[in-house]
Amino acid sequence: MKAHSQTTLRDRVSLSGVGVHSGAACAVTLLPADPDTGIVFLKSVDFLKSVDDAAVDIEVAAIHGNVVATTQCTVLGSKDAGTIATIEHLMAAFGGLGIDNAVVELSGDEVPVMDGSSEAFVEAIRQVGVRRQSARRRYIRVVKPVRVEIGDSVGELLPSDNRVFEVEIDFADTIIGRQAYVYDAEEGDFGQDIARARTFGFMADVEKFWAKGLALGASLENTVAIGDDQVINPEGLRFADEFVRHKVLDAIGDLMLAGAPILGHFRSYRGGHKLNSAVVKALLADRSAWEWSSIPARREATQADVGAMLPAAALGPNVT
Ligand SMILES: [Zn+2]
């Protein structure tokens, strides 16, 4: 971790598109926020007034306690705000770029899907720039392994000095099949390696989703569609293992819902939003499994510190 101070955006930036589930046009504006705000979604009064004259801005913090659904995408909600769907790719952009504080103002019930990846959000954030803040960042350091099994999906968090995401998927079809990817947030390049990986779906499932009123906005513009024995999108894949890279992207976004960056090694096998969310919940529910930390332990010794420590090491035998 190079930066131990909290960060936010330098300026506000807006994006618009469609909701992949609602099919409705929607816009989102990312705004700078004070230290210790975290990521907060805000349904603007202008949007709410279309249904209620007395409406006021309603905020929903992007934390796991406010997650109300994880079936097709990660959905936040509250009694007053209703639901805010498909937050995960935007949350991944915040997590991948190390943004601690931002307000996300929405003009609808869903974050626009853009191209099905985090790329547009990353570009928007880079366009306005990232500002360091005076407050120190606090990490949730995993100190004891936590494991969750849901059916044949397995997720766990293990102690580690780095933020590592190790994801394996195993589909019966031959297009995806078995893929594994390890992303180390310290050494990897989120923008290059992860942010561009798009969401995907099987053509055979699309009609089932539509019948349920889901994926109404899904198209080849925002989803990698898998047919019987090929990828349908004419442009093909962005990476040979784009599917598992996208699962890493989803995990980065979903783990942000802990409310602070998790310092630990996340592993998942056949996972998804439901498993990711359950792992975060299981970690935070076990108070002996984590602790607050302002700096990763391995990084505490800077070059200068190492020099200063040498005489002490030489005096080691005298230490009682
Ligand atoms: Zn996704």
PDB file of C-alpha atoms and ligand atoms in Angstrom:
ATOM      1  CA  MET A   1       0.000   0.000   0.000  1.00  0.00           C
ATOM      2  CA  LYS A   2       1.745   3.147  -1.104  1.00  0.00           C
ATOM      3  CA  ALA A   3      -0.806   5.588   0.254  1.00  0.00           C
ATOM      4  CA  HIS A   4      -1.917   5.338   3.841  1.00  0.00           C
ATOM      5  CA  SER A   5      -3.986   8.494   3.787  1.00  0.00           C
ATOM      6  CA  GLN A   6      -7.630   8.466   2.761  1.00  0.00           C
ATOM      7  CA  THR A   7      -8.545   9.622  -0.718  1.00  0.00           C
ATOM      8  CA  THR A   8     -11.448  11.152  -2.569  1.00  0.00           C
ATOM      9  CA  LEU A   9     -12.101  12.608  -6.021  1.00  0.00           C
ATOM     10  CA  ARG A  10     -10.735  16.000  -7.003  1.00  0.00           C
ATOM     11  CA  ASP A  11     -13.978  17.027  -8.633  1.00  0.00           C
ATOM     12  CA  ARG A  12     -17.417  15.771  -9.558  1.00  0.00           C
ATOM     13  CA  VAL A  13     -17.961  13.703 -12.693  1.00  0.00           C
ATOM     14  CA  SER A  14     -21.122  12.326 -14.320  1.00  0.00           C
ATOM     15  CA  LEU A  15     -21.874   9.284 -16.457  1.00  0.00           C
ATOM     16  CA  SER A  16     -25.079   8.075 -18.038  1.00  0.00           C
ATOM     17  CA  GLY A  17     -26.296   4.844 -19.578  1.00  0.00           C
ATOM     18  CA  VAL A  18     -28.911   2.175 -19.000  1.00  0.00           C
ATOM     19  CA  GLY A  19     -29.631  -0.099 -16.055  1.00  0.00           C
ATOM     20  CA  VAL A  20     -28.833  -3.661 -17.085  1.00  0.00           C
ATOM     21  CA  HIS A  21     -31.740  -5.034 -15.055  1.00  0.00           C
ATOM     22  CA  SER A  22     -34.357  -2.284 -15.405  1.00  0.00           C
ATOM     23  CA  GLY A  23     -33.489  -1.361 -18.984  1.00  0.00           C
ATOM     24  CA  ALA A  24     -34.200   2.257 -17.952  1.00  0.00           C
ATOM     25  CA  ALA A  25     -31.977   5.215 -18.768  1.00  0.00           C
ATOM     26  CA  CYS A  26     -30.067   6.358 -15.694  1.00  0.00           C
ATOM     27  CA  ALA A  27     -27.293   8.748 -14.748  1.00  0.00           C
ATOM     28  CA  VAL A  28     -24.798   8.795 -11.942  1.00  0.00           C
ATOM     29  CA  THR A  29     -22.645  11.607 -10.569  1.00  0.00           C
ATOM     30  CA  LEU A  30     -19.577  10.862  -8.452  1.00  0.00           C
ATOM     31  CA  LEU A  31     -18.741  13.633  -5.973  1.00  0.00           C
ATOM     32  CA  PRO A  32     -15.852  14.269  -3.567  1.00  0.00           C
ATOM     33  CA  ALA A  33     -16.611  13.543   0.104  1.00  0.00           C
ATOM     34  CA  ASP A  34     -15.067  14.340   3.501  1.00  0.00           C
ATOM     35  CA  PRO A  35     -12.715  11.915   5.267  1.00  0.00           C
ATOM     36  CA  ASP A  36     -14.468   8.990   6.987  1.00  0.00           C
ATOM     37  CA  THR A  37     -17.573   9.346   4.790  1.00  0.00           C
ATOM     38  CA  GLY A  38     -16.953   6.060   2.995  1.00  0.00           C
ATOM     39  CA  ILE A  39     -18.945   5.471  -0.171  1.00  0.00           C
ATOM     40  CA  VAL A  40     -22.477   6.807   0.154  1.00  0.00           C
ATOM     41  CA  PHE A  41     -25.217   6.509  -2.467  1.00  0.00           C
ATOM     42  CA  LEU A  42     -27.672   9.351  -2.702  1.00  0.00           C
ATOM     43  CA  LYS A  43     -30.991   9.347  -4.502  1.00  0.00           C
ATOM     44  CA  SER A  44     -31.407  12.930  -5.488  1.00  0.00           C
ATOM     45  CA  VAL A  45     -34.466  14.924  -4.558  1.00  0.00           C
ATOM     46  CA  ASP A  46     -35.055  15.762  -8.222  1.00  0.00           C
ATOM     47  CA  PHE A  47     -35.523  12.121  -9.056  1.00  0.00           C
ATOM     48  CA  LEU A  48     -37.603  11.320  -5.968  1.00  0.00           C
ATOM     49  CA  LYS A  49     -39.898  14.309  -6.557  1.00  0.00           C
ATOM     50  CA  SER A  50     -41.157  12.596  -9.678  1.00  0.00           C
ATOM     51  CA  VAL A  51     -42.933  10.176  -7.342  1.00  0.00           C
ATOM     52  CA  ASP A  52     -43.291  12.255  -4.163  1.00  0.00           C
ATOM     53  CA  ASP A  53     -43.522  16.063  -3.934  1.00  0.00           C
ATOM     54  CA  ALA A  54     -42.239  16.148  -0.361  1.00  0.00           C
ATOM     55  CA  ALA A  55     -39.150  14.088  -1.186  1.00  0.00           C
ATOM     56  CA  VAL A  56     -35.733  14.938   0.199  1.00  0.00           C
ATOM     57  CA  ASP A  57     -32.321  13.533  -0.694  1.00  0.00           C
ATOM     58  CA  ILE A  58     -31.926  10.042   0.761  1.00  0.00           C
ATOM     59  CA  GLU A  59     -28.537   8.549   1.551  1.00  0.00           C
ATOM     60  CA  VAL A  60     -27.645   4.878   1.745  1.00  0.00           C
ATOM     61  CA  ALA A  61     -24.145   3.947   2.889  1.00  0.00           C
ATOM     62  CA  ALA A  62     -22.420   1.290   0.804  1.00  0.00           C
ATOM     63  CA  ILE A  63     -21.952  -1.152   3.663  1.00  0.00           C
ATOM     64  CA  HIS A  64     -22.914  -4.801   3.978  1.00  0.00           C
ATOM     65  CA  GLY A  65     -25.696  -4.066   6.481  1.00  0.00           C
ATOM     66  CA  ASN A  66     -27.539  -2.207   3.712  1.00  0.00           C
ATOM     67  CA  VAL A  67     -27.317  -5.028   1.154  1.00  0.00           C
ATOM     68  CA  VAL A  68     -30.833  -6.279   0.410  1.00  0.00           C
ATOM     69  CA  ALA A  69     -30.242  -8.640  -2.528  1.00  0.00           C
ATOM     70  CA  THR A  70     -27.354 -10.486  -4.198  1.00  0.00           C
ATOM     71  CA  THR A  71     -29.134 -12.690  -6.725  1.00  0.00           C
ATOM     72  CA  GLN A  72     -28.086 -11.206 -10.074  1.00  0.00           C
ATOM     73  CA  CYS A  73     -26.239  -8.142  -8.866  1.00  0.00           C
ATOM     74  CA  THR A  74     -25.514  -6.474  -5.549  1.00  0.00           C
ATOM     75  CA  VAL A  75     -28.434  -4.304  -4.398  1.00  0.00           C
ATOM     76  CA  LEU A  76     -28.432  -1.766  -1.574  1.00  0.00           C
ATOM     77  CA  GLY A  77     -31.604  -0.508  -0.018  1.00  0.00           C
ATOM     78  CA  SER A  78     -33.437   1.071   2.849  1.00  0.00           C
ATOM     79  CA  LYS A  79     -37.064   1.646   3.770  1.00  0.00           C
ATOM     80  CA  ASP A  80     -36.934   5.264   2.614  1.00  0.00           C
ATOM     81  CA  ALA A  81     -34.642   4.941  -0.369  1.00  0.00           C
ATOM     82  CA  GLY A  82     -36.058   1.817  -1.936  1.00  0.00           C
ATOM     83  CA  THR A  83     -33.411  -0.125  -3.846  1.00  0.00           C
ATOM     84  CA  ILE A  84     -30.170   0.809  -5.571  1.00  0.00           C
ATOM     85  CA  ALA A  85     -29.125  -1.981  -7.919  1.00  0.00           C
ATOM     86  CA  THR A  86     -25.958  -3.043  -9.722  1.00  0.00           C
ATOM     87  CA  ILE A  87     -23.513  -1.151  -7.526  1.00  0.00           C
ATOM     88  CA  GLU A  88     -20.700  -3.701  -7.806  1.00  0.00           C
ATOM     89  CA  HIS A  89     -18.787  -2.492 -10.876  1.00  0.00           C
ATOM     90  CA  LEU A  90     -18.707   1.082  -9.585  1.00  0.00           C
ATOM     91  CA  MET A  91     -17.691  -0.168  -6.126  1.00  0.00           C
ATOM     92  CA  ALA A  92     -14.935  -2.187  -7.817  1.00  0.00           C
ATOM     93  CA  ALA A  93     -13.630   0.987  -9.474  1.00  0.00           C
ATOM     94  CA  PHE A  94     -13.484   2.694  -6.064  1.00  0.00           C
ATOM     95  CA  GLY A  95     -11.833  -0.364  -4.505  1.00  0.00           C
ATOM     96  CA  GLY A  96      -9.424  -0.916  -7.388  1.00  0.00           C
ATOM     97  CA  LEU A  97      -8.290   2.719  -7.475  1.00  0.00           C
ATOM     98  CA  GLY A  98      -8.182   3.041  -3.682  1.00  0.00           C
ATOM     99  CA  ILE A  99     -10.920   5.659  -3.300  1.00  0.00           C
ATOM    100  CA  ASP A 100     -12.114   5.790   0.311  1.00  0.00           C
ATOM    101  CA  ASN A 101     -14.673   8.578   0.233  1.00  0.00           C
ATOM    102  CA  ALA A 102     -17.258   9.572  -2.374  1.00  0.00           C
ATOM    103  CA  VAL A 103     -20.912  10.408  -2.734  1.00  0.00           C
ATOM    104  CA  VAL A 104     -22.703   8.702  -5.630  1.00  0.00           C
ATOM    105  CA  GLU A 105     -25.755  10.635  -6.733  1.00  0.00           C
ATOM    106  CA  LEU A 106     -28.266   8.639  -8.760  1.00  0.00           C
ATOM    107  CA  SER A 107     -31.115   9.666 -11.000  1.00  0.00           C
ATOM    108  CA  GLY A 108     -32.762   6.253 -10.793  1.00  0.00           C
ATOM    109  CA  ASP A 109     -32.826   2.911  -8.994  1.00  0.00           C
ATOM    110  CA  GLU A 110     -29.800   1.422 -10.687  1.00  0.00           C
ATOM    111  CA  VAL A 111     -26.204   2.338 -11.496  1.00  0.00           C
ATOM    112  CA  PRO A 112     -25.758   2.420 -15.288  1.00  0.00           C
ATOM    113  CA  VAL A 113     -24.078  -0.745 -16.529  1.00  0.00           C
ATOM    114  CA  MET A 114     -21.926   1.118 -19.104  1.00  0.00           C
ATOM    115  CA  ASP A 115     -20.043  -1.580 -21.076  1.00  0.00           C
ATOM    116  CA  GLY A 116     -20.493  -4.249 -18.374  1.00  0.00           C
ATOM    117  CA  SER A 117     -17.084  -3.589 -16.850  1.00  0.00           C
ATOM    118  CA  SER A 118     -15.572  -0.922 -14.542  1.00  0.00           C
ATOM    119  CA  GLU A 119     -13.648   0.799 -17.327  1.00  0.00           C
ATOM    120  CA  ALA A 120     -15.941   3.834 -17.759  1.00  0.00           C
ATOM    121  CA  PHE A 121     -15.938   4.479 -13.998  1.00  0.00           C
ATOM    122  CA  VAL A 122     -12.143   4.175 -13.847  1.00  0.00           C
ATOM    123  CA  GLU A 123     -11.797   6.595 -16.763  1.00  0.00           C
ATOM    124  CA  ALA A 124     -14.204   9.068 -15.151  1.00  0.00           C
ATOM    125  CA  ILE A 125     -12.319   8.982 -11.842  1.00  0.00           C
ATOM    126  CA  ARG A 126      -8.957   9.341 -13.585  1.00  0.00           C
ATOM    127  CA  GLN A 127     -10.325  12.228 -15.611  1.00  0.00           C
ATOM    128  CA  VAL A 128     -11.056  14.298 -12.480  1.00  0.00           C
ATOM    129  CA  GLY A 129      -8.168  12.865 -10.466  1.00  0.00           C
ATOM    130  CA  VAL A 130      -7.729  11.512  -6.958  1.00  0.00           C
ATOM    131  CA  ARG A 131      -7.020  13.725  -3.945  1.00  0.00           C
ATOM    132  CA  ARG A 132      -5.240  12.567  -0.783  1.00  0.00           C
ATOM    133  CA  GLN A 133      -6.883  13.637   2.451  1.00  0.00           C
ATOM    134  CA  SER A 134      -5.394  14.391   5.847  1.00  0.00           C
ATOM    135  CA  ALA A 135      -7.048  11.480   7.661  1.00  0.00           C
ATOM    136  CA  ARG A 136      -5.298   8.119   7.773  1.00  0.00           C
ATOM    137  CA  ARG A 137      -6.871   5.178   6.034  1.00  0.00           C
ATOM    138  CA  ARG A 138      -7.994   2.356   8.299  1.00  0.00           C
ATOM    139  CA  TYR A 139      -7.824  -1.224   7.096  1.00  0.00           C
ATOM    140  CA  ILE A 140      -9.781  -4.186   8.350  1.00  0.00           C
ATOM    141  CA  ARG A 141      -6.939  -6.634   8.918  1.00  0.00           C
ATOM    142  CA  VAL A 142      -7.857 -10.310   8.835  1.00  0.00           C
ATOM    143  CA  VAL A 143      -6.184 -12.041  11.806  1.00  0.00           C
ATOM    144  CA  LYS A 144      -7.989 -15.391  11.692  1.00  0.00           C
ATOM    145  CA  PRO A 145      -9.251 -17.414   8.712  1.00  0.00           C
ATOM    146  CA  VAL A 146     -12.957 -17.148   7.943  1.00  0.00           C
ATOM    147  CA  ARG A 147     -14.645 -19.634   5.616  1.00  0.00           C
ATOM    148  CA  VAL A 148     -18.118 -19.804   4.099  1.00  0.00           C
ATOM    149  CA  GLU A 149     -19.641 -22.604   2.024  1.00  0.00           C
ATOM    150  CA  ILE A 150     -22.861 -22.188   0.068  1.00  0.00           C
ATOM    151  CA  GLY A 151     -23.729 -25.318  -1.874  1.00  0.00           C
ATOM    152  CA  ASP A 152     -20.592 -26.095  -3.886  1.00  0.00           C
ATOM    153  CA  SER A 153     -19.289 -22.509  -3.617  1.00  0.00           C
ATOM    154  CA  VAL A 154     -16.493 -21.832  -1.145  1.00  0.00           C
ATOM    155  CA  GLY A 155     -15.177 -18.456  -0.019  1.00  0.00           C
ATOM    156  CA  GLU A 156     -12.595 -17.568   2.575  1.00  0.00           C
ATOM    157  CA  LEU A 157     -10.479 -14.769   3.940  1.00  0.00           C
ATOM    158  CA  LEU A 158      -7.004 -15.555   5.237  1.00  0.00           C
ATOM    159  CA  PRO A 159      -4.513 -13.317   7.068  1.00  0.00           C
ATOM    160  CA  SER A 160      -2.113 -11.562   4.666  1.00  0.00           C
ATOM    161  CA  ASP A 161      -0.110  -8.332   4.589  1.00  0.00           C
ATOM    162  CA  ASN A 162      -1.428  -7.618   1.113  1.00  0.00           C
ATOM    163  CA  ARG A 163      -4.884  -7.385  -0.401  1.00  0.00           C
ATOM    164  CA  VAL A 164      -5.035 -10.479  -2.588  1.00  0.00           C
ATOM    165  CA  PHE A 165      -8.003 -11.749  -4.598  1.00  0.00           C
ATOM    166  CA  GLU A 166      -7.731 -15.365  -5.719  1.00  0.00           C
ATOM    167  CA  VAL A 167     -10.723 -16.503  -7.705  1.00  0.00           C
ATOM    168  CA  GLU A 168     -11.478 -19.773  -9.448  1.00  0.00           C
ATOM    169  CA  ILE A 169     -14.535 -20.536 -11.535  1.00  0.00           C
ATOM    170  CA  ASP A 170     -15.598 -23.886 -12.882  1.00  0.00           C
ATOM    171  CA  PHE A 171     -18.389 -23.970 -15.434  1.00  0.00           C
ATOM    172  CA  ALA A 172     -19.646 -27.115 -17.126  1.00  0.00           C
ATOM    173  CA  ASP A 173     -19.553 -25.474 -20.582  1.00  0.00           C
ATOM    174  CA  THR A 174     -16.461 -25.501 -22.773  1.00  0.00           C
ATOM    175  CA  ILE A 175     -16.335 -21.741 -23.483  1.00  0.00           C
ATOM    176  CA  ILE A 176     -15.680 -20.734 -19.873  1.00  0.00           C
ATOM    177  CA  GLY A 177     -14.703 -24.042 -18.275  1.00  0.00           C
ATOM    178  CA  ARG A 178     -12.225 -23.794 -15.412  1.00  0.00           C
ATOM    179  CA  GLN A 179     -10.341 -20.522 -14.963  1.00  0.00           C
ATOM    180  CA  ALA A 180      -8.285 -19.142 -12.070  1.00  0.00           C
ATOM    181  CA  TYR A 181      -6.788 -15.726 -11.449  1.00  0.00           C
ATOM    182  CA  VAL A 182      -4.799 -14.157  -8.630  1.00  0.00           C
ATOM    183  CA  TYR A 183      -4.829 -10.379  -8.327  1.00  0.00           C
ATOM    184  CA  ASP A 184      -2.542  -8.701  -5.807  1.00  0.00           C
ATOM    185  CA  ALA A 185      -3.761  -5.146  -5.251  1.00  0.00           C
ATOM    186  CA  GLU A 186      -0.210  -4.058  -4.441  1.00  0.00           C
ATOM    187  CA  GLU A 187       1.449  -5.335  -7.593  1.00  0.00           C
ATOM    188  CA  GLY A 188      -1.388  -5.628 -10.091  1.00  0.00           C
ATOM    189  CA  ASP A 189      -2.670  -2.917 -12.398  1.00  0.00           C
ATOM    190  CA  PHE A 190      -6.412  -2.708 -11.778  1.00  0.00           C
ATOM    191  CA  GLY A 191      -7.098  -0.425 -14.747  1.00  0.00           C
ATOM    192  CA  GLN A 192      -5.197  -2.654 -17.154  1.00  0.00           C
ATOM    193  CA  ASP A 193      -5.808  -6.161 -15.847  1.00  0.00           C
ATOM    194  CA  ILE A 194      -9.209  -6.160 -14.149  1.00  0.00           C
ATOM    195  CA  ALA A 195     -11.310  -3.052 -14.846  1.00  0.00           C
ATOM    196  CA  ARG A 196     -11.901  -3.913 -18.526  1.00  0.00           C
ATOM    197  CA  ALA A 197     -13.297  -7.412 -17.927  1.00  0.00           C
ATOM    198  CA  ARG A 198     -17.008  -7.468 -18.758  1.00  0.00           C
ATOM    199  CA  THR A 199     -19.925  -9.262 -17.187  1.00  0.00           C
ATOM    200  CA  PHE A 200     -21.189 -12.338 -19.010  1.00  0.00           C
ATOM    201  CA  GLY A 201     -24.238 -14.514 -19.429  1.00  0.00           C
ATOM    202  CA  PHE A 202     -25.542 -17.539 -21.285  1.00  0.00           C
ATOM    203  CA  MET A 203     -27.967 -16.965 -24.139  1.00  0.00           C
ATOM    204  CA  ALA A 204     -29.995 -19.902 -22.809  1.00  0.00           C
ATOM    205  CA  ASP A 205     -30.631 -17.966 -19.575  1.00  0.00           C
ATOM    206  CA  VAL A 206     -31.599 -14.678 -21.177  1.00  0.00           C
ATOM    207  CA  GLU A 207     -35.217 -15.562 -21.885  1.00  0.00           C
ATOM    208  CA  LYS A 208     -35.640 -16.883 -18.362  1.00  0.00           C
ATOM    209  CA  PHE A 209     -34.317 -13.591 -16.981  1.00  0.00           C
ATOM    210  CA  TRP A 210     -36.558 -11.533 -19.231  1.00  0.00           C
ATOM    211  CA  ALA A 211     -39.605 -13.511 -18.087  1.00  0.00           C
ATOM    212  CA  LYS A 212     -38.713 -12.533 -14.508  1.00  0.00           C
ATOM    213  CA  GLY A 213     -38.228  -8.881 -15.459  1.00  0.00           C
ATOM    214  CA  LEU A 214     -34.453  -9.173 -15.047  1.00  0.00           C
ATOM    215  CA  ALA A 215     -31.669  -8.232 -17.439  1.00  0.00           C
ATOM    216  CA  LEU A 216     -34.057  -6.046 -19.471  1.00  0.00           C
ATOM    217  CA  GLY A 217     -31.162  -3.765 -20.418  1.00  0.00           C
ATOM    218  CA  ALA A 218     -28.721  -6.570 -21.239  1.00  0.00           C
ATOM    219  CA  SER A 219     -27.284  -6.468 -24.745  1.00  0.00           C
ATOM    220  CA  LEU A 220     -24.089  -7.232 -26.587  1.00  0.00           C
ATOM    221  CA  GLU A 221     -23.094  -3.625 -25.737  1.00  0.00           C
ATOM    222  CA  ASN A 222     -22.757  -4.521 -22.048  1.00  0.00           C
ATOM    223  CA  THR A 223     -22.546  -8.294 -21.700  1.00  0.00           C
ATOM    224  CA  VAL A 224     -20.404 -11.073 -23.103  1.00  0.00           C
ATOM    225  CA  ALA A 225     -23.050 -13.470 -24.385  1.00  0.00           C
ATOM    226  CA  ILE A 226     -22.238 -17.162 -24.559  1.00  0.00           C
ATOM    227  CA  GLY A 227     -24.042 -19.308 -27.108  1.00  0.00           C
ATOM    228  CA  ASP A 228     -23.914 -23.066 -27.596  1.00  0.00           C
ATOM    229  CA  ASP A 229     -20.281 -23.260 -28.551  1.00  0.00           C
ATOM    230  CA  GLN A 230     -19.072 -19.707 -28.977  1.00  0.00           C
ATOM    231  CA  VAL A 231     -19.015 -16.150 -27.730  1.00  0.00           C
ATOM    232  CA  ILE A 232     -21.753 -14.306 -29.642  1.00  0.00           C
ATOM    233  CA  ASN A 233     -20.229 -10.800 -29.432  1.00  0.00           C
ATOM    234  CA  PRO A 234     -18.638  -9.999 -32.804  1.00  0.00           C
ATOM    235  CA  GLU A 235     -15.644  -8.330 -31.138  1.00  0.00           C
ATOM    236  CA  GLY A 236     -14.898 -11.475 -29.115  1.00  0.00           C
ATOM    237  CA  LEU A 237     -13.190 -11.438 -25.734  1.00  0.00           C
ATOM    238  CA  ARG A 238     -10.911  -8.735 -24.297  1.00  0.00           C
ATOM    239  CA  PHE A 239      -8.829 -11.382 -22.479  1.00  0.00           C
ATOM    240  CA  ALA A 240      -8.762 -15.150 -22.988  1.00  0.00           C
ATOM    241  CA  ASP A 241      -9.738 -15.414 -19.298  1.00  0.00           C
ATOM    242  CA  GLU A 242     -12.070 -12.391 -19.243  1.00  0.00           C
ATOM    243  CA  PHE A 243     -14.705 -14.376 -17.298  1.00  0.00           C
ATOM    244  CA  VAL A 244     -12.590 -15.031 -14.208  1.00  0.00           C
ATOM    245  CA  ARG A 245     -11.106 -11.526 -14.353  1.00  0.00           C
ATOM    246  CA  HIS A 246     -14.647 -10.199 -14.161  1.00  0.00           C
ATOM    247  CA  LYS A 247     -15.283 -12.373 -11.108  1.00  0.00           C
ATOM    248  CA  VAL A 248     -12.206 -10.767  -9.513  1.00  0.00           C
ATOM    249  CA  LEU A 249     -13.688  -7.361 -10.367  1.00  0.00           C
ATOM    250  CA  ASP A 250     -16.988  -8.324  -8.716  1.00  0.00           C
ATOM    251  CA  ALA A 251     -15.156  -9.563  -5.609  1.00  0.00           C
ATOM    252  CA  ILE A 252     -13.190  -6.300  -5.303  1.00  0.00           C
ATOM    253  CA  GLY A 253     -16.472  -4.368  -5.471  1.00  0.00           C
ATOM    254  CA  ASP A 254     -18.355  -6.625  -3.071  1.00  0.00           C
ATOM    255  CA  LEU A 255     -15.561  -6.678  -0.480  1.00  0.00           C
ATOM    256  CA  MET A 256     -15.658  -2.869  -0.405  1.00  0.00           C
ATOM    257  CA  LEU A 257     -18.963  -3.328   1.431  1.00  0.00           C
ATOM    258  CA  ALA A 258     -16.993  -4.135   4.582  1.00  0.00           C
ATOM    259  CA  GLY A 259     -16.817  -0.323   4.859  1.00  0.00           C
ATOM    260  CA  ALA A 260     -13.006  -0.214   4.717  1.00  0.00           C
ATOM    261  CA  PRO A 261     -10.367  -2.010   2.645  1.00  0.00           C
ATOM    262  CA  ILE A 262      -9.873  -5.591   3.855  1.00  0.00           C
ATOM    263  CA  LEU A 263      -6.235  -6.458   4.400  1.00  0.00           C
ATOM    264  CA  GLY A 264      -6.228 -10.166   3.738  1.00  0.00           C
ATOM    265  CA  HIS A 265      -6.177 -12.907   1.138  1.00  0.00           C
ATOM    266  CA  PHE A 266      -9.620 -13.519  -0.333  1.00  0.00           C
ATOM    267  CA  ARG A 267     -10.191 -16.856  -2.067  1.00  0.00           C
ATOM    268  CA  SER A 268     -13.304 -18.046  -3.784  1.00  0.00           C
ATOM    269  CA  TYR A 269     -14.275 -21.129  -5.737  1.00  0.00           C
ATOM    270  CA  ARG A 270     -17.431 -21.001  -7.889  1.00  0.00           C
ATOM    271  CA  GLY A 271     -18.371 -17.795  -6.132  1.00  0.00           C
ATOM    272  CA  GLY A 272     -20.591 -14.837  -6.906  1.00  0.00           C
ATOM    273  CA  HIS A 273     -22.162 -11.827  -5.224  1.00  0.00           C
ATOM    274  CA  LYS A 274     -24.013 -13.975  -2.706  1.00  0.00           C
ATOM    275  CA  LEU A 275     -20.841 -15.747  -1.559  1.00  0.00           C
ATOM    276  CA  ASN A 276     -18.774 -12.528  -1.527  1.00  0.00           C
ATOM    277  CA  SER A 277     -21.380 -10.847   0.622  1.00  0.00           C
ATOM    278  CA  ALA A 278     -21.596 -13.822   2.986  1.00  0.00           C
ATOM    279  CA  VAL A 279     -17.805 -13.834   3.476  1.00  0.00           C
ATOM    280  CA  VAL A 280     -17.797 -10.124   4.383  1.00  0.00           C
ATOM    281  CA  LYS A 281     -20.658 -10.714   6.790  1.00  0.00           C
ATOM    282  CA  ALA A 282     -18.966 -13.735   8.392  1.00  0.00           C
ATOM    283  CA  LEU A 283     -15.703 -11.812   8.859  1.00  0.00           C
ATOM    284  CA  LEU A 284     -17.319  -8.808  10.510  1.00  0.00           C
ATOM    285  CA  ALA A 285     -19.563 -11.001  12.670  1.00  0.00           C
ATOM    286  CA  ASP A 286     -16.531 -12.683  14.268  1.00  0.00           C
ATOM    287  CA  ARG A 287     -14.825  -9.916  16.228  1.00  0.00           C
ATOM    288  CA  SER A 288     -11.828 -12.173  16.946  1.00  0.00           C
ATOM    289  CA  ALA A 289     -11.209 -12.583  13.190  1.00  0.00           C
ATOM    290  CA  TRP A 290     -10.200  -8.990  12.402  1.00  0.00           C
ATOM    291  CA  GLU A 291      -8.726  -5.829  13.831  1.00  0.00           C
ATOM    292  CA  TRP A 292      -8.374  -2.217  12.764  1.00  0.00           C
ATOM    293  CA  SER A 293      -4.990  -1.357  11.321  1.00  0.00           C
ATOM    294  CA  SER A 294      -3.696   1.912   9.923  1.00  0.00           C
ATOM    295  CA  ILE A 295      -0.697   0.441   8.099  1.00  0.00           C
ATOM    296  CA  PRO A 296       0.020  -3.038   6.757  1.00  0.00           C
ATOM    297  CA  ALA A 297       2.527  -4.611   9.198  1.00  0.00           C
ATOM    298  CA  ARG A 298       5.142  -5.514   6.586  1.00  0.00           C
ATOM    299  CA  ARG A 299       5.174  -1.911   5.390  1.00  0.00           C
ATOM    300  CA  GLU A 300       5.717  -0.365   8.809  1.00  0.00           C
ATOM    301  CA  ALA A 301       9.461  -0.755   8.489  1.00  0.00           C
ATOM    302  CA  THR A 302      10.529   1.932   6.020  1.00  0.00           C
ATOM    303  CA  GLN A 303      14.104   2.119   4.740  1.00  0.00           C
ATOM    304  CA  ALA A 304      14.985   4.536   7.544  1.00  0.00           C
ATOM    305  CA  ASP A 305      13.345   2.322  10.126  1.00  0.00           C
ATOM    306  CA  VAL A 306      15.278  -0.691   8.925  1.00  0.00           C
ATOM    307  CA  GLY A 307      18.571   1.199   9.374  1.00  0.00           C
ATOM    308  CA  ALA A 308      17.561   2.301  12.842  1.00  0.00           C
ATOM    309  CA  MET A 309      16.651  -1.226  13.777  1.00  0.00           C
ATOM    310  CA  LEU A 310      20.041  -2.738  12.957  1.00  0.00           C
ATOM    311  CA  PRO A 311      21.851  -1.771  16.191  1.00  0.00           C
ATOM    312  CA  ALA A 312      18.910  -3.080  18.163  1.00  0.00           C
ATOM    313  CA  ALA A 313      19.190  -6.395  16.350  1.00  0.00           C
ATOM    314  CA  ALA A 314      22.902  -6.539  17.146  1.00  0.00           C
ATOM    315  CA  LEU A 315      22.043  -6.060  20.794  1.00  0.00           C
ATOM    316  CA  GLY A 316      19.518  -8.850  20.542  1.00  0.00           C
ATOM    317  CA  PRO A 317      21.152 -11.237  23.004  1.00  0.00           C
ATOM    318  CA  ASN A 318      21.013  -8.565  25.708  1.00  0.00           C
ATOM    319  CA  VAL A 319      17.288  -8.244  25.418  1.00  0.00           C
ATOM    320  CA  THR A 320      15.674 -10.077  28.272  1.00  0.00           C
TER     321      THR A 320
HETATM  322 ZN    ZN B   1     -20.182  -8.150 -12.374  1.00  0.00          ZN
END
